[in-house]
PDB file of C-alpha atoms in Angstrom:
ATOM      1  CA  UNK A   1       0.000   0.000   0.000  1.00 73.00           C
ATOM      2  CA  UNK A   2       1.008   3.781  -0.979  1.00 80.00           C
ATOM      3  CA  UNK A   3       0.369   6.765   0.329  1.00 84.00           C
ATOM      4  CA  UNK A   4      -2.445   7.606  -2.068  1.00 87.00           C
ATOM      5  CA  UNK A   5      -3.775   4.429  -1.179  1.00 88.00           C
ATOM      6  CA  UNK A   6      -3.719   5.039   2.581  1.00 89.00           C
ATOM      7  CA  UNK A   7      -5.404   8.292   1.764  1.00 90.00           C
ATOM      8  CA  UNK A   8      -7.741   6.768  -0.291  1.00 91.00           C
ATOM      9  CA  UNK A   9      -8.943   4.540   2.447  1.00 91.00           C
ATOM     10  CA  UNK A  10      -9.529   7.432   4.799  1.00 92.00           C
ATOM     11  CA  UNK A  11     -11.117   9.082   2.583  1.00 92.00           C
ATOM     12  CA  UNK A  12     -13.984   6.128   2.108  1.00 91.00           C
ATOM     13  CA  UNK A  13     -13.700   5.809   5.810  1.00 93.00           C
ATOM     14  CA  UNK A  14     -14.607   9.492   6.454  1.00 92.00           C
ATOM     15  CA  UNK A  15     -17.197   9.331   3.936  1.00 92.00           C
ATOM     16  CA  UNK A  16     -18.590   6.628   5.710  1.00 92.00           C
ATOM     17  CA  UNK A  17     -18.512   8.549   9.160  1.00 92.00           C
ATOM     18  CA  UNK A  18     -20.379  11.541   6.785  1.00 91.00           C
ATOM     19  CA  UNK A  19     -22.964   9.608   5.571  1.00 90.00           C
ATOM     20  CA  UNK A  20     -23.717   8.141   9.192  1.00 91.00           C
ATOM     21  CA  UNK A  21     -23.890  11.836  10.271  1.00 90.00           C
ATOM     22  CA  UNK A  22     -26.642  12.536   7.678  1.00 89.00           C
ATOM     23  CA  UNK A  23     -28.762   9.553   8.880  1.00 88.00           C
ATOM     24  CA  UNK A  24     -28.475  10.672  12.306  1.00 87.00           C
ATOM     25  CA  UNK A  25     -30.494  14.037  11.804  1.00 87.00           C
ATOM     26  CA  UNK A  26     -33.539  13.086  14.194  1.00 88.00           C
ATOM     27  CA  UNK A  27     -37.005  15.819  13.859  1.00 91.00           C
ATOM     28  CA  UNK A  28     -37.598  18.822  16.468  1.00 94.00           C
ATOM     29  CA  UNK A  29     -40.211  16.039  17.494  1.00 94.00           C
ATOM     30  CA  UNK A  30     -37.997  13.941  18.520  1.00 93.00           C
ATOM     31  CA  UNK A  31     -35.733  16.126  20.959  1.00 95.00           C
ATOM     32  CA  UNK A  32     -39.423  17.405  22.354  1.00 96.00           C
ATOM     33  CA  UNK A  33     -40.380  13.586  22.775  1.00 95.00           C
ATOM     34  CA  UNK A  34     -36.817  13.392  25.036  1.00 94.00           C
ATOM     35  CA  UNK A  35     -37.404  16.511  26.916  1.00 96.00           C
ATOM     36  CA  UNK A  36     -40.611  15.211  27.521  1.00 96.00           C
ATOM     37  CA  UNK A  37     -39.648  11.974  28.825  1.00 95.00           C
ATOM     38  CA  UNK A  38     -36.766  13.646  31.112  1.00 95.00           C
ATOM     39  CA  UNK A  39     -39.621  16.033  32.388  1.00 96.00           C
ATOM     40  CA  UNK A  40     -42.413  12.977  33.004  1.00 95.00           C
ATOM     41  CA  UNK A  41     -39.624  11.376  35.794  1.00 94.00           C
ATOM     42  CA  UNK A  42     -39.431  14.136  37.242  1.00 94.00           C
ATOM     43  CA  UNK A  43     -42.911  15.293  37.339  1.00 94.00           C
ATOM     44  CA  UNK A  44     -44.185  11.831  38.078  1.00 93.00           C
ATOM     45  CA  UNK A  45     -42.647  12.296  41.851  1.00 91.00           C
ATOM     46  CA  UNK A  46     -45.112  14.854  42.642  1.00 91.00           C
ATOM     47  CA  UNK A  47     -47.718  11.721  42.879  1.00 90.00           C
ATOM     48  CA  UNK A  48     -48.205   9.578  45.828  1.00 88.00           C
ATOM     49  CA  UNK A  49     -47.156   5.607  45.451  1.00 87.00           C
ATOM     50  CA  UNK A  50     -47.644   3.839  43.648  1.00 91.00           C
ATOM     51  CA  UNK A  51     -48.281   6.404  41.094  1.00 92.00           C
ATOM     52  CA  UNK A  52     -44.989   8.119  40.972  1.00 90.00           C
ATOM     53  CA  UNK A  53     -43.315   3.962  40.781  1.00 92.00           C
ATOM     54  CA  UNK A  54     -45.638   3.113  37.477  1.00 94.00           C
ATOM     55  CA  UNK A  55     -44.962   6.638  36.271  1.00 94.00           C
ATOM     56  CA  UNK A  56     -40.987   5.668  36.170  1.00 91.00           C
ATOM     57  CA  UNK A  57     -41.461   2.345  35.139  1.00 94.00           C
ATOM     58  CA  UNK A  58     -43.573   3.592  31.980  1.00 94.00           C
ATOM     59  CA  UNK A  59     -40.535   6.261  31.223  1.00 93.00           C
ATOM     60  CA  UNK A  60     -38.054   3.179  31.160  1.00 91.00           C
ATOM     61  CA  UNK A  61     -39.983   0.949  29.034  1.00 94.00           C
ATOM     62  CA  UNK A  62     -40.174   4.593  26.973  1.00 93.00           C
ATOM     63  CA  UNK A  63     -36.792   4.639  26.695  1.00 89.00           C
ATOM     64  CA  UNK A  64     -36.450   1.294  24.781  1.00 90.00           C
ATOM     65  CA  UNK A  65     -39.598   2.103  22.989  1.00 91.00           C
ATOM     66  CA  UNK A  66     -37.536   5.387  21.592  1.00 90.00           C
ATOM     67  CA  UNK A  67     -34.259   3.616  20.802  1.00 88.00           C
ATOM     68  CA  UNK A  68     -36.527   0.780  18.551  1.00 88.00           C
ATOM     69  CA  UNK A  69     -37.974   3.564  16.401  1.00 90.00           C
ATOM     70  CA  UNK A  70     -34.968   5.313  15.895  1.00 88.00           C
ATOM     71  CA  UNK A  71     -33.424   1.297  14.903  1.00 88.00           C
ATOM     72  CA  UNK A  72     -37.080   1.391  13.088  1.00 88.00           C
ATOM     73  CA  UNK A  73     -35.910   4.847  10.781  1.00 89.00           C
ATOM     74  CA  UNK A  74     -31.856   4.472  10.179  1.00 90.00           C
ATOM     75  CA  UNK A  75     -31.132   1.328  11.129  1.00 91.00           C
ATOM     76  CA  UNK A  76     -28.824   1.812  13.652  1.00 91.00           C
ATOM     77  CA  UNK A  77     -28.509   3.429  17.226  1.00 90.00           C
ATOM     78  CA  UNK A  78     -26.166   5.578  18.560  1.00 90.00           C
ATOM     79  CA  UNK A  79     -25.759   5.537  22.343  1.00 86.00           C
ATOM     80  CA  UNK A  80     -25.515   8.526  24.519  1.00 85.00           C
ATOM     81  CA  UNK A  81     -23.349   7.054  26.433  1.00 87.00           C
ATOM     82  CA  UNK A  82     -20.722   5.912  23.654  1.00 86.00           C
ATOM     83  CA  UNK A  83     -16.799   7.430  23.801  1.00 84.00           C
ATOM     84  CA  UNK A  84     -16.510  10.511  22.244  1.00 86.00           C
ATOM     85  CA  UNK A  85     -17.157  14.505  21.791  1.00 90.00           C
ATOM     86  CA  UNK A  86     -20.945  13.375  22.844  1.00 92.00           C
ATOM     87  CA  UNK A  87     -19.788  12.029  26.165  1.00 94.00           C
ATOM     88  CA  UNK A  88     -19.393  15.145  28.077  1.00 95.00           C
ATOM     89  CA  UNK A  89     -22.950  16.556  26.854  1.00 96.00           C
ATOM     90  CA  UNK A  90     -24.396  13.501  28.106  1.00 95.00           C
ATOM     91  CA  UNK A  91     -22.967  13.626  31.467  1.00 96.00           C
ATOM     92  CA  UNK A  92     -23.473  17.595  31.604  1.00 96.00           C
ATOM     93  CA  UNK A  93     -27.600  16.384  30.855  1.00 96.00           C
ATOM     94  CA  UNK A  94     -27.907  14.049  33.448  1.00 96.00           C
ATOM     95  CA  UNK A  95     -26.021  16.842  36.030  1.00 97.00           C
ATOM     96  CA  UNK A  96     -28.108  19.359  34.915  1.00 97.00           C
ATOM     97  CA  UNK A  97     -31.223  16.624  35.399  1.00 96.00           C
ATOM     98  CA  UNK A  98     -30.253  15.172  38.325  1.00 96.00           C
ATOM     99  CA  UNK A  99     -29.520  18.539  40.315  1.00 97.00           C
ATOM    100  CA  UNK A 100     -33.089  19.722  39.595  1.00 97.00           C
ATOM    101  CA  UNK A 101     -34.162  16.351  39.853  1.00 96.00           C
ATOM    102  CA  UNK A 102     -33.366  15.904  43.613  1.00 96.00           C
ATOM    103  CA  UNK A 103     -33.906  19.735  44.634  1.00 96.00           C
ATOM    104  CA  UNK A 104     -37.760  18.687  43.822  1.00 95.00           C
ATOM    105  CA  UNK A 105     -37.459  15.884  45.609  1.00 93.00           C
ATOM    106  CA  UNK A 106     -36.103  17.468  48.178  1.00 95.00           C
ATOM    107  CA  UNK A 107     -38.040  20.228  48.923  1.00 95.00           C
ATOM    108  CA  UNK A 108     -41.505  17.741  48.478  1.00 93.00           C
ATOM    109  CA  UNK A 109     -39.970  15.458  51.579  1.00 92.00           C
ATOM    110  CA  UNK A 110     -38.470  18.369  53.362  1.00 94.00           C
ATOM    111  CA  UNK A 111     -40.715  21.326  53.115  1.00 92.00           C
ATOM    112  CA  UNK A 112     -43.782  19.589  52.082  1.00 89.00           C
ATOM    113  CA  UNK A 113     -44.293  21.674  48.911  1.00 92.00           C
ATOM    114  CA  UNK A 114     -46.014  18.798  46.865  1.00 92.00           C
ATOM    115  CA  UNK A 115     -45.918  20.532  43.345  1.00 93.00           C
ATOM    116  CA  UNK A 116     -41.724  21.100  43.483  1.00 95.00           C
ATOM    117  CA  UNK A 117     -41.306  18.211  41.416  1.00 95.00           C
ATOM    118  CA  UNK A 118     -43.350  19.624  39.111  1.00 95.00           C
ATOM    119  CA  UNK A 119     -41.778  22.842  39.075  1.00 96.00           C
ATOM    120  CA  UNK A 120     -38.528  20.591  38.634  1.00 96.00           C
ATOM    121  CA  UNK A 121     -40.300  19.017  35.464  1.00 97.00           C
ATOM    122  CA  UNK A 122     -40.738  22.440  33.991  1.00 97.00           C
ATOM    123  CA  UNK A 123     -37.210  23.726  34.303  1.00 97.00           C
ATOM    124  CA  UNK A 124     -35.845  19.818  33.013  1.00 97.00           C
ATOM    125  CA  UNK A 125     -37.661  20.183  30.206  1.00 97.00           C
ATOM    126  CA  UNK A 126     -36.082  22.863  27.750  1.00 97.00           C
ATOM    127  CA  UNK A 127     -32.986  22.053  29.384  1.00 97.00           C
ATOM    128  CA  UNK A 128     -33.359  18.127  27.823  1.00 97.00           C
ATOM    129  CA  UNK A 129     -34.575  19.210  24.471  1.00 97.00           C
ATOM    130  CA  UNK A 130     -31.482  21.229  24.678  1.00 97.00           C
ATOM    131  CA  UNK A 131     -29.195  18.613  25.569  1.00 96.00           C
ATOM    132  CA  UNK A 132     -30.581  16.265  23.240  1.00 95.00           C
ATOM    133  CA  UNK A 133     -30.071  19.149  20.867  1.00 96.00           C
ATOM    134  CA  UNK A 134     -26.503  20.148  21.313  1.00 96.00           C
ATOM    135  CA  UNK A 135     -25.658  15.797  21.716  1.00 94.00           C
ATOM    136  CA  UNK A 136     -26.581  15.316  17.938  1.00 94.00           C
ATOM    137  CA  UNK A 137     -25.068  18.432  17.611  1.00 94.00           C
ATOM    138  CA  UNK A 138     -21.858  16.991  19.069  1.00 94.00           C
ATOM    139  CA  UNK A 139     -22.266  13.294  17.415  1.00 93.00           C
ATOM    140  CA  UNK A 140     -22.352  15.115  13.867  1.00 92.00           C
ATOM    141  CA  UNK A 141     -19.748  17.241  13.946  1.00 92.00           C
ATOM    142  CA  UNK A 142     -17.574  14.543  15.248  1.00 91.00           C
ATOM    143  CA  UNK A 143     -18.432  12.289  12.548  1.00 91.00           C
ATOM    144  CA  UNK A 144     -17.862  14.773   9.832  1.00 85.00           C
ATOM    145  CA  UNK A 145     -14.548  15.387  11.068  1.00 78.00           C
ATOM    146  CA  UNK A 146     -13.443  12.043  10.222  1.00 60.00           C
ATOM    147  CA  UNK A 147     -11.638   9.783  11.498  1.00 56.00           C
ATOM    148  CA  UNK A 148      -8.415  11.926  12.632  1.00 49.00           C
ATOM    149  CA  UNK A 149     -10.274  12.801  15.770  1.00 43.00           C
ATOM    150  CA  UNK A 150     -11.877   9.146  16.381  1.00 48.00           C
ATOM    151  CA  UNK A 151     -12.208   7.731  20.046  1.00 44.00           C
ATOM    152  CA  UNK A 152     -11.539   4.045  20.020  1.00 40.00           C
TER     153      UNK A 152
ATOM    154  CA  UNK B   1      11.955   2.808  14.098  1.00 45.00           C
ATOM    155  CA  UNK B   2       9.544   0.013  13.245  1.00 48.00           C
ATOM    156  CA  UNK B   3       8.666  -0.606  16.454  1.00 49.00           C
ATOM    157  CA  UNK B   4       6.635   2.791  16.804  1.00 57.00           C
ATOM    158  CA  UNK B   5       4.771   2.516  13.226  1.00 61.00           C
ATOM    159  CA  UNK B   6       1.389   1.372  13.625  1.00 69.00           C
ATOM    160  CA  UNK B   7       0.786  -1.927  11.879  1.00 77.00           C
ATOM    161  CA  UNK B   8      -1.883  -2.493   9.406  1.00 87.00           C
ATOM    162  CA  UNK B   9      -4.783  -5.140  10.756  1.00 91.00           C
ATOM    163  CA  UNK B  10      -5.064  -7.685   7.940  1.00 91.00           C
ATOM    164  CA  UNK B  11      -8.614  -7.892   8.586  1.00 94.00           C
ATOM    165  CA  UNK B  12      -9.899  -5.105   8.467  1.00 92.00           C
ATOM    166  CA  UNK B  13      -7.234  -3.740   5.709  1.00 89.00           C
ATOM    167  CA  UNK B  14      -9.829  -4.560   2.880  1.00 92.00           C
ATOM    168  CA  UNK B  15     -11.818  -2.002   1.576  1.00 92.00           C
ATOM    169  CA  UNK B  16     -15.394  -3.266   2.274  1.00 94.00           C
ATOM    170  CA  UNK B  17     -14.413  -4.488   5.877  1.00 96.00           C
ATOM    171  CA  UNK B  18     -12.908  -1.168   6.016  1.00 95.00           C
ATOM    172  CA  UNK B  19     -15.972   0.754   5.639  1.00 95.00           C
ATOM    173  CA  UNK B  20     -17.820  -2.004   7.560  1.00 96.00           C
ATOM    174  CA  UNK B  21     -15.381  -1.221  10.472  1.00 96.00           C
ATOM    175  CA  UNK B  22     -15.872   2.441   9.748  1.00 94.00           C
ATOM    176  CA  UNK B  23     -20.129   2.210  10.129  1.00 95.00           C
ATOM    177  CA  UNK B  24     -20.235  -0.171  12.968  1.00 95.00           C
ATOM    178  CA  UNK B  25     -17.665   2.083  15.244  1.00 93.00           C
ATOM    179  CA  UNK B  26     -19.688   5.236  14.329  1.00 92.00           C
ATOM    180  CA  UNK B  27     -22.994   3.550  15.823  1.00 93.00           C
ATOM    181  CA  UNK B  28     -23.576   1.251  19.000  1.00 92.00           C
ATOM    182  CA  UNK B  29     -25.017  -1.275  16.182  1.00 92.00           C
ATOM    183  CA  UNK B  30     -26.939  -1.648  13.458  1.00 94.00           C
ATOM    184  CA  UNK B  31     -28.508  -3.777  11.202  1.00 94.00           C
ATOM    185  CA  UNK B  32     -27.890  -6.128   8.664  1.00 95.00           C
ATOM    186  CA  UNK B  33     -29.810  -4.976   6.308  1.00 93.00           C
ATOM    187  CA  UNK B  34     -28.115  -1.125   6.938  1.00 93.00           C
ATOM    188  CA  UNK B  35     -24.739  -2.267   6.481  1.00 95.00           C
ATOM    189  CA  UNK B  36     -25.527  -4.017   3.551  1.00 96.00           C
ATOM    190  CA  UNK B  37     -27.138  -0.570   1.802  1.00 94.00           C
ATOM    191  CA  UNK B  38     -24.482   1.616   3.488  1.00 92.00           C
ATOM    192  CA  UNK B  39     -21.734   0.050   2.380  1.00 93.00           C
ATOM    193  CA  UNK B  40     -23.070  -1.533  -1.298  1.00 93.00           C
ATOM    194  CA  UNK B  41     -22.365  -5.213  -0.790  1.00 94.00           C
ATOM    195  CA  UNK B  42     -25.426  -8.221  -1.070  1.00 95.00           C
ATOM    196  CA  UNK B  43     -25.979 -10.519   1.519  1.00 95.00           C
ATOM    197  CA  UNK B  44     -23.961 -13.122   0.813  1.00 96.00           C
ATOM    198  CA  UNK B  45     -20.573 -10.679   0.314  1.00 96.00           C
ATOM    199  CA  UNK B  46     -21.816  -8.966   3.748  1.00 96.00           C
ATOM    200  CA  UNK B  47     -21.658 -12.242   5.442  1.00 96.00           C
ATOM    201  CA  UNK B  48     -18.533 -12.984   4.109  1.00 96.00           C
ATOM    202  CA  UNK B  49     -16.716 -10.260   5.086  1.00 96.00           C
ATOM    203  CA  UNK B  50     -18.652 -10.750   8.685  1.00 96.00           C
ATOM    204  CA  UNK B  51     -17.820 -14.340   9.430  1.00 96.00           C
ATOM    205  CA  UNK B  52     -13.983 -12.592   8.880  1.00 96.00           C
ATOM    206  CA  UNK B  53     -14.597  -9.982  11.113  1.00 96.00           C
ATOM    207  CA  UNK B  54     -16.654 -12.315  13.655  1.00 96.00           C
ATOM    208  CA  UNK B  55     -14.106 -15.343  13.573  1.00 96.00           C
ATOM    209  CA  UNK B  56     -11.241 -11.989  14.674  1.00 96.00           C
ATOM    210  CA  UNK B  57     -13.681 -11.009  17.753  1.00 96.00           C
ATOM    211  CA  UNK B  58     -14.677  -7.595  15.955  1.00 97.00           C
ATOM    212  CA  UNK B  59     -17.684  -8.092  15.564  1.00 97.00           C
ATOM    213  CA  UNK B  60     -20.802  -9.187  17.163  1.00 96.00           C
ATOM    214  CA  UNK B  61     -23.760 -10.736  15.635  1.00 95.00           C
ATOM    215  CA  UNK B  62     -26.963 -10.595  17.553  1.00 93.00           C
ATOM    216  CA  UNK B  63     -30.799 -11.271  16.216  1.00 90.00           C
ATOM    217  CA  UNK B  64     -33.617  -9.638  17.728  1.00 81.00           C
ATOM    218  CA  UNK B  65     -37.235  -9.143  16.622  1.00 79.00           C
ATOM    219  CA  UNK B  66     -38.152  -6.021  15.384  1.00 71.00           C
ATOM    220  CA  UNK B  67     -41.618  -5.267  13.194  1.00 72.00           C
ATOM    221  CA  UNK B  68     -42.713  -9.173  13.890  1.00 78.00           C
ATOM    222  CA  UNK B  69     -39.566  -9.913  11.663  1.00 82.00           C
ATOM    223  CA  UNK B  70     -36.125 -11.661  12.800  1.00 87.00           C
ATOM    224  CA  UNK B  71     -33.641  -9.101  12.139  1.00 88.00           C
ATOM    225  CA  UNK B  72     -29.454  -9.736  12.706  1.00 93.00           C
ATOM    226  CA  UNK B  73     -27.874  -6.713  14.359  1.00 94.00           C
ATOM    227  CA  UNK B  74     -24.305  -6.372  14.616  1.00 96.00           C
ATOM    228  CA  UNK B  75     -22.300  -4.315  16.748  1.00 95.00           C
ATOM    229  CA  UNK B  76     -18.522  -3.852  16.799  1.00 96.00           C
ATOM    230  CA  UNK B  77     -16.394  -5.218  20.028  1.00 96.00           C
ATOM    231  CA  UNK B  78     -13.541  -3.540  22.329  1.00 94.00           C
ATOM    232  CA  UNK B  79     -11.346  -5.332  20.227  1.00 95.00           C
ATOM    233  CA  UNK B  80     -12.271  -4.222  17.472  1.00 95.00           C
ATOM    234  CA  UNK B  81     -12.536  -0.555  17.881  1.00 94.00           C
ATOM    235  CA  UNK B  82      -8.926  -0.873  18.999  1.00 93.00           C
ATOM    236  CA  UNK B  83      -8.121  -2.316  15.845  1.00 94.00           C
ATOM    237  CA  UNK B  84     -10.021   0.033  13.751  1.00 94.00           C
ATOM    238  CA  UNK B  85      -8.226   3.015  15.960  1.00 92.00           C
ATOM    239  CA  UNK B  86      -4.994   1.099  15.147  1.00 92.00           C
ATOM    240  CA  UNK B  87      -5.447   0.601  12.088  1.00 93.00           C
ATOM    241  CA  UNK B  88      -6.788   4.309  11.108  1.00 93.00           C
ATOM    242  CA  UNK B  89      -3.399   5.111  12.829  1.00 91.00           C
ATOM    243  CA  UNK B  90      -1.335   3.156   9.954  1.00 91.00           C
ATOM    244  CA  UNK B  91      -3.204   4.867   7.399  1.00 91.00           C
ATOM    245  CA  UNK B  92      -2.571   8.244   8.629  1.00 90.00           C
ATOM    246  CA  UNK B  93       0.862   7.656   9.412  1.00 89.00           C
ATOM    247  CA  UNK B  94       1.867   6.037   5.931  1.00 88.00           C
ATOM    248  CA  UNK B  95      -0.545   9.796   4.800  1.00 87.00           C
ATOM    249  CA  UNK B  96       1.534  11.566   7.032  1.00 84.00           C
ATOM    250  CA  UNK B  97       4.927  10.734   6.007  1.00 83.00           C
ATOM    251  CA  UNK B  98       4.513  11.245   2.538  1.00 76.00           C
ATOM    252  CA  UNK B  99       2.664  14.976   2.504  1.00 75.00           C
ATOM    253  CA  UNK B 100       4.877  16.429   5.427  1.00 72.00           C
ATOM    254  CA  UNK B 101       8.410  14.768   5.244  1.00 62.00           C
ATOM    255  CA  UNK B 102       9.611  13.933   1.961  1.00 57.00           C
ATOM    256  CA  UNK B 103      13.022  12.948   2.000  1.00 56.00           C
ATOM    257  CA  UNK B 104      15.743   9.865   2.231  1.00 50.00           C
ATOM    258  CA  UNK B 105      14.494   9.489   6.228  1.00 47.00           C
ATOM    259  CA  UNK B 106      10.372   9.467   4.745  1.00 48.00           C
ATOM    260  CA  UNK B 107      11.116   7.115   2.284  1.00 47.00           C
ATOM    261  CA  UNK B 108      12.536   4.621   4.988  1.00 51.00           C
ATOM    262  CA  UNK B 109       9.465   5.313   7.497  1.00 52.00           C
ATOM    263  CA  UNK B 110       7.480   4.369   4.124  1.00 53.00           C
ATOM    264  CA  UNK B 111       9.110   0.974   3.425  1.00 54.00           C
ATOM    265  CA  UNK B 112       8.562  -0.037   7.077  1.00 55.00           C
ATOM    266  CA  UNK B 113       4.623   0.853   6.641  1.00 55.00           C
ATOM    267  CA  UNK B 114       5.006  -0.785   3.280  1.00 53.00           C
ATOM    268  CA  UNK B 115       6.409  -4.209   5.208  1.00 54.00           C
ATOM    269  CA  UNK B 116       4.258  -4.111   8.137  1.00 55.00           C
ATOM    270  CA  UNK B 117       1.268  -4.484   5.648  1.00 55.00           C
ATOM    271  CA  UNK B 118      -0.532  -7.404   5.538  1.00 56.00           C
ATOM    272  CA  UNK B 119      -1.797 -10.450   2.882  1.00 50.00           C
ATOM    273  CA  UNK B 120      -5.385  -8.872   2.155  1.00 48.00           C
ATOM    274  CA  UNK B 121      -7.458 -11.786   2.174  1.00 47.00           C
ATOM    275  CA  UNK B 122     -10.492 -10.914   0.368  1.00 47.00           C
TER     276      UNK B 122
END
């Protein structure tokens, strides 16, 4: 192999990575669905057992419902949690969810103000469809960098 | 100095398995059927190049049900993102050394890329 073979190579590899970053493109309806989901945990605390318990249980069986239909459209599925520029966005979404999260929860149990998960729900919820946002965001401008940037 | 030149992987150094390599480390997996489009191959070459890729311990075949319809999904290993890293290494270096540092020393970098490269078995 030569060099213009080598680059040849990366260049079908990066074209690859391109045309993955195309697919990945997911409707405004689709971050809203997330931000939704994100906001429905939260929200789903303000209800007494064993409400709140079927309300979570319903958002996890969500979750694998919304990673078949994506399968369902492109045929693949990219994981938040995969190595990578989308890494830190993922882990900056579940601080920013988790912080508001358990300040709901904890001003329900410890100052008896029923609704503050709810409140927590509404401030979750542009904040996911944001994150879920700036994470394709992240995915596809990895991918169309190619693979000179790649994390193993 | 051949010690620090990335090797090419002899599996995934051929072109389709290259571009297989490239779609399943983009994605956490995907299916058959995807690859197959993606990448412009028909079953039988796709399977081919994925018993190769399987037999190595890059790749994972799994089948799950999806639309009341047995689908295969595959899904590249540790392993074999290493490899595809490693590999994407080679190429770049072999790029490398020929656009930034032509000359005598280059040339020798080049023929040590050149011998590290594997039988393509196609």
């Amino acid at each position: 192999m030569d060099s213009a073979e080598a680059l040849r190579a990366l260049e079908q590899t990066e074209a690859m990575r391109r045309e993955v970053a195309q697919r990945t493109e997911c409707p405004p309806r689709w971050h809203i669905a997330f931000g939704l989901l994100l906001a429905t945990i939260a929200a789903g605390q303000a209800t007494p057992l064993p409400y709140n318990v079927c309300i979570e249980v319903f958002c996890i069986i969500a979750v694998a419902v919304f990673a078949r239909a994506q399968r369902r459209r492109i045929g693949f599925f990219v994981n938040g949690w995969r190595q990578g520029r989308t890494l830190p966005v993922t882990f900056a979404l579940l601080a920013y969810f988790m912080l508001i999260y358990w300040a709901g929860l904890w001003l329900k149990f410890n100052t008896h103000i029923w609704w503050a998960p709810l409140a927590a729900a509404i401030l979750i919820f542009p904040g996911a469809v944001y994150g879920s946002y700036a994470r394709q965001r992240a995915f596809r401008a990895e991918m169309s960098e190619g693979p000179r940037t790649m994390a193993p | 100095m051949s010690a620090d030149i990335p090797k090419f992987d002899p599996v995934i150094h051929a072109p389709a398995r290259l571009q297989i390599a490239a779609l399943l480390c983009a994605v956490w997996d995907a299916e058959f059927a995807t690859v197959r489009d993606t990448v412009g191959v028909s079953d039988s070459v796709l399977s081919k190049h994925l018993k190769q890729m399987e037999d190595a311990g890059y790749v994972r075949l799994s089948k799950a049900s999806l639309d009341g319809r047995v689908r295969t999904r595959l899904s590249m290993t540790k392993v074999g993102r290493r490899a595809f890293a490693a590999h994407i290494k080679a190429l770049q270096a072999l790029v490398s050394i020929a656009e930034h540092a032509p000359g005598p020393a280059s040339l020798d970098a080049q023929s040590d890329l050149a011998a590290a490269e594997p039988e393509t078995v196609l």
